[in-house]
XYZ file of C-alpha atoms in Angstrom:
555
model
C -18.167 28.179 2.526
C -16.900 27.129 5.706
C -18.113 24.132 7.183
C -18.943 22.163 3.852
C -21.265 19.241 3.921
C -22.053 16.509 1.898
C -25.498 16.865 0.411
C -28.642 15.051 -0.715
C -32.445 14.983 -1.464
C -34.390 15.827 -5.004
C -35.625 19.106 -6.286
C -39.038 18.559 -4.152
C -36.817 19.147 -0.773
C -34.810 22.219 -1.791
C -37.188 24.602 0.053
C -36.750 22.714 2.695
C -32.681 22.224 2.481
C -32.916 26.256 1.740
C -34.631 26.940 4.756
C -32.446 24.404 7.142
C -29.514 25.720 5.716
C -30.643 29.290 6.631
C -31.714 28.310 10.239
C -28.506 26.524 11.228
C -26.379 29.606 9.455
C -28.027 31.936 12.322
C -27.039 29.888 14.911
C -23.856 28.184 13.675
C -20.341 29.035 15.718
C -17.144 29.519 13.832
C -14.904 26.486 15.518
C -10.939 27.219 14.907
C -8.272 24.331 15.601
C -4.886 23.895 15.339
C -2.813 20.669 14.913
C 1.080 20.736 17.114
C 3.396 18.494 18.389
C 2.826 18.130 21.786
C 6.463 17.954 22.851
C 7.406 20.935 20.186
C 4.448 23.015 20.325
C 5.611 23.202 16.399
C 2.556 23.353 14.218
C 1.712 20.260 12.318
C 0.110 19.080 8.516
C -2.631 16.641 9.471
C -6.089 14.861 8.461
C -8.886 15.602 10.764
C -12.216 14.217 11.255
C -15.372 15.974 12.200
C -18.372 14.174 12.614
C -21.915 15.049 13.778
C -23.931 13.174 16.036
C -26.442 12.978 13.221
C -23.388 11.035 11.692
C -22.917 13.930 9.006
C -19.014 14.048 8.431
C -17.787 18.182 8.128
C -15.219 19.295 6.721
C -12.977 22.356 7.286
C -10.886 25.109 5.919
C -7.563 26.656 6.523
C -7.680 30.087 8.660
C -3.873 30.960 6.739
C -4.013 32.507 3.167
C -1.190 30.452 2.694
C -2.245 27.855 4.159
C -4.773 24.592 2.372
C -7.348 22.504 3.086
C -8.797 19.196 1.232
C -11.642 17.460 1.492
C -11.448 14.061 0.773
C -15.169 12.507 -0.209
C -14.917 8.254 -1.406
C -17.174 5.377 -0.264
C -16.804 1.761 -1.335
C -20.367 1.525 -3.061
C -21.409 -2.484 -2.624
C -20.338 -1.173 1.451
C -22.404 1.700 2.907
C -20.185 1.521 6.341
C -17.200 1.906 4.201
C -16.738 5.710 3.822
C -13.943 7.789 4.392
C -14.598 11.290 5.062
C -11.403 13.442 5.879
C -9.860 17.066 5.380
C -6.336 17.067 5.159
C -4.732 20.383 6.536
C -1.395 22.348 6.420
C 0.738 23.214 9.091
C -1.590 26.440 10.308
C -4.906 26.934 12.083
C -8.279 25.299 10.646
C -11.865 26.248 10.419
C -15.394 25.075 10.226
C -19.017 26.504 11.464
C -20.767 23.857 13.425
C -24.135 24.391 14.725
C -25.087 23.797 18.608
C -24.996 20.099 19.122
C -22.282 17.457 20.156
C -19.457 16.310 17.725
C -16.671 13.501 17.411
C -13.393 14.791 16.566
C -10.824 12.657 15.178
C -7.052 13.670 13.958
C -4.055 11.677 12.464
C -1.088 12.239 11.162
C 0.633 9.667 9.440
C 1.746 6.231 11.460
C 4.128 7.856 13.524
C 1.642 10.076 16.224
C -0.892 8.625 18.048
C -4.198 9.017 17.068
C -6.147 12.349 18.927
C -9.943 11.894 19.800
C -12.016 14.513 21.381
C -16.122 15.054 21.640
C -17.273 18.739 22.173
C -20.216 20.011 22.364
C -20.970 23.788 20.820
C -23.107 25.673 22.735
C -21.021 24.023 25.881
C -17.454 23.942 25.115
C -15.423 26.725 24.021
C -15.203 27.249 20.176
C -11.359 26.706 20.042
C -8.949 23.918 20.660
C -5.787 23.041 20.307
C -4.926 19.608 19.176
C -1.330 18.444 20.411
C -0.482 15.032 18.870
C 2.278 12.615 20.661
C 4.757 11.188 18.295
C 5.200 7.655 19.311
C 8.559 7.072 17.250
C 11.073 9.187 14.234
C 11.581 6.632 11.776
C 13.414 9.598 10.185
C 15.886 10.123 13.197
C 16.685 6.095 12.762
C 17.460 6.548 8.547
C 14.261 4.734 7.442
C 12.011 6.884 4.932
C 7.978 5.999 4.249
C 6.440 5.432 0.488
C 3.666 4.354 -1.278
C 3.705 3.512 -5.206
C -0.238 3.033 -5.928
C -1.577 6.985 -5.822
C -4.202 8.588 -7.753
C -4.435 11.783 -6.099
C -3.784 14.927 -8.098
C 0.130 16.454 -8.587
C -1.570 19.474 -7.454
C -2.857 18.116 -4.231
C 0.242 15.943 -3.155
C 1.718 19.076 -1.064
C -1.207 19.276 1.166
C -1.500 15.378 1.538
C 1.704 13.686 1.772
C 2.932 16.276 4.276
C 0.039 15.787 5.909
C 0.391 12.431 5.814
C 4.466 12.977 6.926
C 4.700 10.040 3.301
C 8.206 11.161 1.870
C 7.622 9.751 -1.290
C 4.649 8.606 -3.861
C 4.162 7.900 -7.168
C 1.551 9.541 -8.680
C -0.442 8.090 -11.809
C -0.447 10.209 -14.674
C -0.783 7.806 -17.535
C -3.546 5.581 -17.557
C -5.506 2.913 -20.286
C -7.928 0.107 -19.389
C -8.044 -1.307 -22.912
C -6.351 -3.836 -24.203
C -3.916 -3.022 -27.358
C -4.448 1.159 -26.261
C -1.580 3.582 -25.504
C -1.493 5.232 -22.044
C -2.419 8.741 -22.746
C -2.922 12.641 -21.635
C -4.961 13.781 -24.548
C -8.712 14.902 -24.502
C -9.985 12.218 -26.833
C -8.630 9.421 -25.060
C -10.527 10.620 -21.773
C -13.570 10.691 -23.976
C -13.120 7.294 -25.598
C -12.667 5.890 -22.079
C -14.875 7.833 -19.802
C -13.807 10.353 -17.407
C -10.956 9.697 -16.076
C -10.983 9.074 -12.436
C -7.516 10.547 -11.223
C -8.894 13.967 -12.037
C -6.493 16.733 -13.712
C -3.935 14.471 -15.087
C -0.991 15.670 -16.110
C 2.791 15.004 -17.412
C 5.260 16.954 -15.300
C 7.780 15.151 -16.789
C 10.664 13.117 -15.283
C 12.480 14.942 -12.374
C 11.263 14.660 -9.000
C 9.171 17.211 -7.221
C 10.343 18.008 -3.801
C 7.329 19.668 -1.356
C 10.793 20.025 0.734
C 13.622 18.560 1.128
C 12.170 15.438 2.404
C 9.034 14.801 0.653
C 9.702 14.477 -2.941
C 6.922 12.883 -5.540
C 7.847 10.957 -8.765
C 5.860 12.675 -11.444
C 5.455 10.078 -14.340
C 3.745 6.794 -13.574
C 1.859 4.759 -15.688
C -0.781 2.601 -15.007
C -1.750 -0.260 -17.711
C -5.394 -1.293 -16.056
C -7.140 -3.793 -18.924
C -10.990 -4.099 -18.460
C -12.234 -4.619 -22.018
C -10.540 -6.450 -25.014
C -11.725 -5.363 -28.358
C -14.547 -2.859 -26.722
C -15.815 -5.868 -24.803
C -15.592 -6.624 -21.082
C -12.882 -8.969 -20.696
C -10.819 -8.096 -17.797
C -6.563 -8.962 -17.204
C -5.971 -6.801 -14.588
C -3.510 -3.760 -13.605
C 0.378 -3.114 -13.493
C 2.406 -0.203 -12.848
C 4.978 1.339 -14.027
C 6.943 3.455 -11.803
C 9.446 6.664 -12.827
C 9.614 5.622 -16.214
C 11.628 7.893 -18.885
C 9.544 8.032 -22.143
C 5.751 8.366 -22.433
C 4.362 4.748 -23.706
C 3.561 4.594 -26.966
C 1.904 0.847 -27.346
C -0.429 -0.735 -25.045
C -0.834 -4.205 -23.269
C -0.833 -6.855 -24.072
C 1.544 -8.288 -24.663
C 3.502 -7.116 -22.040
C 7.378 -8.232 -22.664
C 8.672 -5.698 -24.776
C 7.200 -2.321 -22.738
C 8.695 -4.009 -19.594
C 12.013 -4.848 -21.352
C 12.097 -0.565 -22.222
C 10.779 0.101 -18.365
C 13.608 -1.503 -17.518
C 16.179 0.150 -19.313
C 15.306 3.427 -18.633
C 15.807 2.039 -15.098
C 11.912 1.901 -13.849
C 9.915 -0.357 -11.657
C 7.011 -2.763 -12.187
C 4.899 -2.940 -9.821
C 2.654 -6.374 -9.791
C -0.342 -4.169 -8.016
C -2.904 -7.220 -6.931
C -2.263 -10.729 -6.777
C -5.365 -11.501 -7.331
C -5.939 -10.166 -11.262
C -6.419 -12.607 -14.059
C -3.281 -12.135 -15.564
C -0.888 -11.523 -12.838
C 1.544 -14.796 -12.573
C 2.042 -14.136 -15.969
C 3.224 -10.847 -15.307
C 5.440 -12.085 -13.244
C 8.070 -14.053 -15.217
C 7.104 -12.387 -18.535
C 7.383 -8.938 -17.031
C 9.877 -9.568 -15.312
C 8.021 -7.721 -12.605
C 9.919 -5.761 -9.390
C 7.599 -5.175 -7.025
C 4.728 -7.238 -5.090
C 1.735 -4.665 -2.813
C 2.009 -7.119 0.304
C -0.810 -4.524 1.257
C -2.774 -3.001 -1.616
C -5.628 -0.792 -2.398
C -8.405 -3.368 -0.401
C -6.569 -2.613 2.904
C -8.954 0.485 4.061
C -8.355 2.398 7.496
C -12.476 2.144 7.154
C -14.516 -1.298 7.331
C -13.183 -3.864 4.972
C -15.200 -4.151 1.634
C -12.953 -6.664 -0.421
C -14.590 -9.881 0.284
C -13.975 -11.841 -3.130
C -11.101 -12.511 -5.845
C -11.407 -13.141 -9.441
C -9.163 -15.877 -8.839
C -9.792 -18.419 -5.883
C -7.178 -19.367 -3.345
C -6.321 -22.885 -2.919
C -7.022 -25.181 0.080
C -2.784 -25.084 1.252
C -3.290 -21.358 1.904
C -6.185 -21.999 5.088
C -7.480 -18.468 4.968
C -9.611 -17.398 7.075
C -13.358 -16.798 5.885
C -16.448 -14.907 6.844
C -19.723 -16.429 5.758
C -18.932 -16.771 2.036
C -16.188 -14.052 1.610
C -12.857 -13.237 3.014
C -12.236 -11.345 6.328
C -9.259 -8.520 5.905
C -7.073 -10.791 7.567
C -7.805 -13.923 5.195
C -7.470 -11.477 2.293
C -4.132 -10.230 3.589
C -2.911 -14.199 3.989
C -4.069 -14.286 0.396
C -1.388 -12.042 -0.842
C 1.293 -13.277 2.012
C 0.666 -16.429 0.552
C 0.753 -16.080 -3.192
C 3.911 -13.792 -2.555
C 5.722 -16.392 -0.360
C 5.032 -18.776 -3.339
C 6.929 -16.712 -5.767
C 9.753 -16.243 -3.928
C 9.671 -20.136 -3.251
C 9.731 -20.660 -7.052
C 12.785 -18.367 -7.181
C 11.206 -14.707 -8.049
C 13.013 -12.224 -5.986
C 9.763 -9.867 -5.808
C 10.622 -6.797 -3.671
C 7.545 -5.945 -1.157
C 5.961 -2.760 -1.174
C 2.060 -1.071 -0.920
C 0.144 1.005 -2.305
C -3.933 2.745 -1.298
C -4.917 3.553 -4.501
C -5.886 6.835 -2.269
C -7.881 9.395 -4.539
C -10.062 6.784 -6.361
C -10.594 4.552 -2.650
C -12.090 4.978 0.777
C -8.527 5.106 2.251
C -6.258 8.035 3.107
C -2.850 8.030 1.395
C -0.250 6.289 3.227
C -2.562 3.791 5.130
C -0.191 0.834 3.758
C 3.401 1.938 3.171
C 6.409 0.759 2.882
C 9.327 2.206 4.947
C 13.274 1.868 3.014
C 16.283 2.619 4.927
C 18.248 5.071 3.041
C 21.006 5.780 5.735
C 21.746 9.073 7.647
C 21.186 11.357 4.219
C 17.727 10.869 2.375
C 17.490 11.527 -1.583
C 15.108 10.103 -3.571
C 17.680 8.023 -5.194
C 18.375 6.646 -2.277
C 15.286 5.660 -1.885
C 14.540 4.303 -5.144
C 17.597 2.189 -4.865
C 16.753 0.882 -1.047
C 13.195 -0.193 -2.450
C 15.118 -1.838 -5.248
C 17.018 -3.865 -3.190
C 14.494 -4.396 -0.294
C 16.003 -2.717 2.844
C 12.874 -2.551 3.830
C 9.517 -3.059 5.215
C 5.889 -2.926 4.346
C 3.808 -1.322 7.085
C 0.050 -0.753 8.109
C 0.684 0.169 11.841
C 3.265 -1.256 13.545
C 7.727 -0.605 13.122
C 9.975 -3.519 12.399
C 13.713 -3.229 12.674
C 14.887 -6.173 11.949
C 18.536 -7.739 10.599
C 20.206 -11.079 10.001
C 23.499 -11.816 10.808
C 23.730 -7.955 11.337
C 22.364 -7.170 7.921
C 19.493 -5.107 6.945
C 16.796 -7.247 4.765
C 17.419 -7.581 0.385
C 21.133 -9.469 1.067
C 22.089 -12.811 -0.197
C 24.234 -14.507 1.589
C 26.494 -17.538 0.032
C 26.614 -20.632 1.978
C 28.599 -24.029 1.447
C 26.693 -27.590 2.508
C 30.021 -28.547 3.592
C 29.545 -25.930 6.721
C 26.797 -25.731 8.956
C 25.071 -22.361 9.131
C 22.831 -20.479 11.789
C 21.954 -17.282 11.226
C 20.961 -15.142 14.073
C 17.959 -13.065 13.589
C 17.664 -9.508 15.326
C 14.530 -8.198 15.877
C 12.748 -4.912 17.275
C 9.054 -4.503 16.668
C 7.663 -1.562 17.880
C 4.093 0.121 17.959
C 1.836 2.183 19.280
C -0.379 -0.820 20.783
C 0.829 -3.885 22.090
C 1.411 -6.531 19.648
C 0.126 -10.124 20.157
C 2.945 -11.842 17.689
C 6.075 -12.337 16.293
C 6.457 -14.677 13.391
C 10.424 -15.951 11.856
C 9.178 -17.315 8.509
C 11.410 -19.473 6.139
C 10.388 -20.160 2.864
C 6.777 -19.303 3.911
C 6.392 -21.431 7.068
C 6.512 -20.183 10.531
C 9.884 -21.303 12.339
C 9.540 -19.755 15.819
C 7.605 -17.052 17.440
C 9.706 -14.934 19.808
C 7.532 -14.110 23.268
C 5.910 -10.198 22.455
C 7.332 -8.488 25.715
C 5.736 -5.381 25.228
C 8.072 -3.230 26.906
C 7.029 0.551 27.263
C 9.154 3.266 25.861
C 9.347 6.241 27.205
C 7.421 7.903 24.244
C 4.417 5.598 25.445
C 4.939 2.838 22.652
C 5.352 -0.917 23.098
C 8.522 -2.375 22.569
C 9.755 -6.087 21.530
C 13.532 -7.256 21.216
C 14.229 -10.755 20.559
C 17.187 -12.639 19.192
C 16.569 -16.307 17.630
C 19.601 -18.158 15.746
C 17.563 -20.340 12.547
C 19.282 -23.139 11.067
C 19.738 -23.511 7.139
C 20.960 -26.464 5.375
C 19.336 -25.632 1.657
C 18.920 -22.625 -0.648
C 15.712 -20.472 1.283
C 14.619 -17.078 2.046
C 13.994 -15.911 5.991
C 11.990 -12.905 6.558
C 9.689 -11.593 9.839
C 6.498 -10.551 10.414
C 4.807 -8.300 13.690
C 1.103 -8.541 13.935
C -1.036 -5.803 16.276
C -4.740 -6.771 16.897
C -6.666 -3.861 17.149
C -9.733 -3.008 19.325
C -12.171 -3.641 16.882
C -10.294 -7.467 16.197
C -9.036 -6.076 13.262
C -5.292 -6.941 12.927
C -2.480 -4.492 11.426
C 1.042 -5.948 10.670
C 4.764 -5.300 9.545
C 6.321 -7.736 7.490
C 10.112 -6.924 6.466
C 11.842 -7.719 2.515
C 13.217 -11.078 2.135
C 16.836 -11.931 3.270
C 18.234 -14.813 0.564
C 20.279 -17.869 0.997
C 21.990 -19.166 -1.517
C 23.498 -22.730 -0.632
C 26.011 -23.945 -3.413
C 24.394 -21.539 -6.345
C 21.437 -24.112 -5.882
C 17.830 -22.608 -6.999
C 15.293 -22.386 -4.494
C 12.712 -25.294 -4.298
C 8.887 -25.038 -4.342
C 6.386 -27.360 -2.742
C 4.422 -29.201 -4.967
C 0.530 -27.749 -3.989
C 2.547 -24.139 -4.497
C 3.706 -24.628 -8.355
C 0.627 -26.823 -8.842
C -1.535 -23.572 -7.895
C 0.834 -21.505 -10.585
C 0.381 -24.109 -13.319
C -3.426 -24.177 -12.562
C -3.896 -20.110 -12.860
C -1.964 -19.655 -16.193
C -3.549 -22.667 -17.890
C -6.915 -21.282 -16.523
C -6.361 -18.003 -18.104
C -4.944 -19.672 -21.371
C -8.917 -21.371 -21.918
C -10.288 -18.032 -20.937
C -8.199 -15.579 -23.463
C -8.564 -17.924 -26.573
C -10.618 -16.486 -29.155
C -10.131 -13.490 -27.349
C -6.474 -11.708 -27.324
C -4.385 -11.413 -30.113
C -1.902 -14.425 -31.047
C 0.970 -12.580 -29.466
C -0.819 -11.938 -26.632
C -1.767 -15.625 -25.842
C 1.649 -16.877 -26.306
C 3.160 -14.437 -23.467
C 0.928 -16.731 -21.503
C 1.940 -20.179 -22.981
C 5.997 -18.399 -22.218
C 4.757 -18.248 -18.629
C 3.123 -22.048 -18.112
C 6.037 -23.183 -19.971
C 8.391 -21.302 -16.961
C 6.046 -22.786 -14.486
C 6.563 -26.348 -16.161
C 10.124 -26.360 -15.591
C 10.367 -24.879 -12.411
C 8.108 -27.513 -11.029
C 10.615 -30.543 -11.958
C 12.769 -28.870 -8.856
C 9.209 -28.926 -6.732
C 9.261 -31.645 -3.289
């Protein structure tokens, strides 16, 4: 049925629904878009919004037999203003029947058009639009290629959305447990034994990428270890990934060491997912983990519903607070500021992000991260860019950015004998002015390059600065672009790390940042005893004992 709509009300109003139904069928108009490039006229994959001024969000359907359609249906429950109500279309002429009344259109594509909003009215307007969307910026044409590695949609629906969403590459969960000590698994029991499973039609396509085309290519087997209950008892750890891994897991977590030691052979990623999760700085130097979601699956293009943490941040971090939860923006420092304290303590965590889009109000892509794989894309070059953090983690605006003419992941050697500058190169652009430019070293803010703003002449706002940063000691440098938005929401890039390494000397921590380590594992060492297995409480004991020594090097 065209026109689809989400539905409510009890047996004693289906007469009524029936009748309603009926009425506005009579005088309903078919309403046909299509979705193009305004400078192309090419047809364009997009997400479109319909939304009644009852506030009823439609949905629509393709017009091409070859064409598809999904409708995309989550709200954050504790958050009634937190819905996301989409349909993502192909590249060919949509559908709907709206009834005579006025309507909000909304479409997207991606990060790289600008947004298209429109209000007809049926009865008024004419019954057929065309929708021509401005690209702002080809981060294609300039070698850089967008991902995401935190998706739950379905293999089957990844077509439609990611070329929709122009994301070249994702990583789909197919394996998933949330009990401690149980095997990721496919089969029917296993979905029994842990309810029904929220990713929908899971299933192992095996290893080899799937390419929608030649630049949108899906990794088919990812695992996600997700531990809410120890023993069939609510006792949560927290979530990990595991990312284009060879063999199908046959053990569970925890402990964690020795699936993350075969991960890694078979040349996968971790990925640490949230911060925030009971067990996650022990993940990190037991695991051995890869990758750090500098945006993760609370950062919603809807209103913000992640106002608390298991885990609370400490005073040094000043985040910023709304009543007695977080605001987005505190909840974003939150992870900025656990991740800069890693790398401070010497763990080289690659960033990336991830939506958790098909189980979340968000649509896939929202937060991505963007890895410059050169004038030729393949997915291995991707994978390999990600590895080694040529790039940048995104939720609105661009940020080219090198040091000392170098794209962000290198180390660079130094001697104390020689001074060193090293002259940072930026270009932030976006498709709304940004407010401003950050230079960080080893978490703090060294200068702040005027935002100039200069228009391009695809109608985006353009920044180049260059800004030479001293370094006398072993650090990391990286840069950050921050957009406020109309509604004083804030979006932001914030590039991989570039690393100094001054006389093979490790990096140092401040004392309050190791302190706040220490104080998390030995937290979660009083709260698993009794609880996990032996083997499983000593991964954590491993981890406070790393902790220990790294804070003898702490100032």
């Amino acid at each position: 049925m065209s026109g689809r709509r989400l539905q409510s009300g009890g047996a004693a109003a289906l007469p009524l629904a029936i009748a309603s139904l009926m009425a506005a069928s009579l005088s309903a108009t078919q309403f046909n878009g299509e979705v193009v490039d305004q400078d192309t006229s090419e047809s364009l994959a997009a997400r479109v919004y319909i939304q009644a001024g009852s506030g009823e969000w439609l949905f629509v359907d393709s017009m091409a037999s070859d064409g598809s359609a999904l409708p995309y249906k989550e709200q954050w429950v504790p958050m009634p203003g937190s819905v996301e109500r989409h349909t993502t279309v192909s590249a060919h002429p949509f559908k709907t029947d709206l009834a005579p009344g006025r309507y909000d259109i909304t479409i997207e594509r991606g990060k790289e058009y600008l947004p298209l909003r429109r209000s007809i009215v049926i009865g008024a307007d004419r019954a057929s639009h065309v929708f021509r969307l401005k690209r702002w910026i080809n981060m294609a044409g300039r070698g850089w290629h967008s991902g995401e590695t935190h998706v739950h949609r379905r293999i089957r629906e990844l077509p439609n959305v990611m070329l929709a969403e122009d994301l070249n590459i994702a990583f789909p969960v197919t394996f998933w447990t949330t009990s401690a000590y149980a095997a990721p698994d496919l089969k029917p029991s296993t979905l029994r034994r842990q309810g029904r499973s929220p990713f929908g039609d899971r299933e192992d396509r095996g290893t080899k990428p799937i390419f929608i085309d030649d630049t949108h290519v899906m990794f088919p087997r990812n695992t996600e270890y997700e531990i809410f209950s120890v023993d069939g008892k609510r006792h949560t750890q927290g979530a990990v990934f595991i990312l284009n891994h060879k063999t199908a897991f046959q053990a569970g977590m925890p402990p964690v060491a020795k699936i993350a030691e075969l991960a890694h052979r078979e040349g996968a990623l971790l990925d640490l997912d949230k911060h925030s999760w009971p067990w996650a700085m022990m993940l990190v130097p037991i695991a051995k983990v890869d990758l750090y979601e500098l945006s993760n699956n609370s950062v919603w293009r809807t209103q913000f519903g992640f106002r608390g943490a298991a885990v609370q941040p400490p005073d040094y971090m000043k985040l910023e607070r709304e009543g007695s939860g977080f605001t987005e923006w505190g909840w974003l420092n939150f992870g900025f500021e656990n991740y800069y304290t890693l790398l401070n303590c010497g763990f080289r965590l690659t960033p990336t992000a991830g939506t958790a889009s098909g189980v979340h109000p968000v649509p896939l892509g929202h937060s991505r991260v963007y890895v410059h794989t050169g004038e030729k894309f393949t997915p291995d070059a991707w994978l390999n860019g990600l590895r080694e953090g040529r790039s940048f983690v995104t939720t609105g605006p661009m940020l080219f950015t090198t040091v000392n003419r170098k794209l962000p992941g290198e180390v660079f050697k130094q001697s104390r004998r020689n001074d060193a500058t090293y002259e940072v190169s930026i270009e932030s652009v976006s498709d709304r002015p940004i407010r401003r430019i950050e230079i960080l070293v080893n978490g703090r803010i060294v200068a702040t390059p005027a935002a100039r703003n200069e228009r391009t002449n695809a109608g985006a706002f353009v920044t180049k600065a260059k800004v030479r940063i001293p370094v006398s000691e072993t650090s990391w440098i990286a840069v950050r672009s921050i957009q406020p938005m109309p509604d004083g929401r804030r979006r932001f890039a914030h590039t991989a790390p570039w690393h100094i390494e001054v006389d093979g000397e490790q990096i140092r921590p401040r004392k309050e940042e190791i302190d706040f380590l220490i104080r998390r594992v030995t937290d979660e060492i009083k709260r698993n005893e009794g609880v996990l297995k032996e083997d499983a409480l000593e991964e954590f004991r491993e981890a406070l004992g790393v902790y220990q020594k790294i804070a003898k090097r702490a100032w």
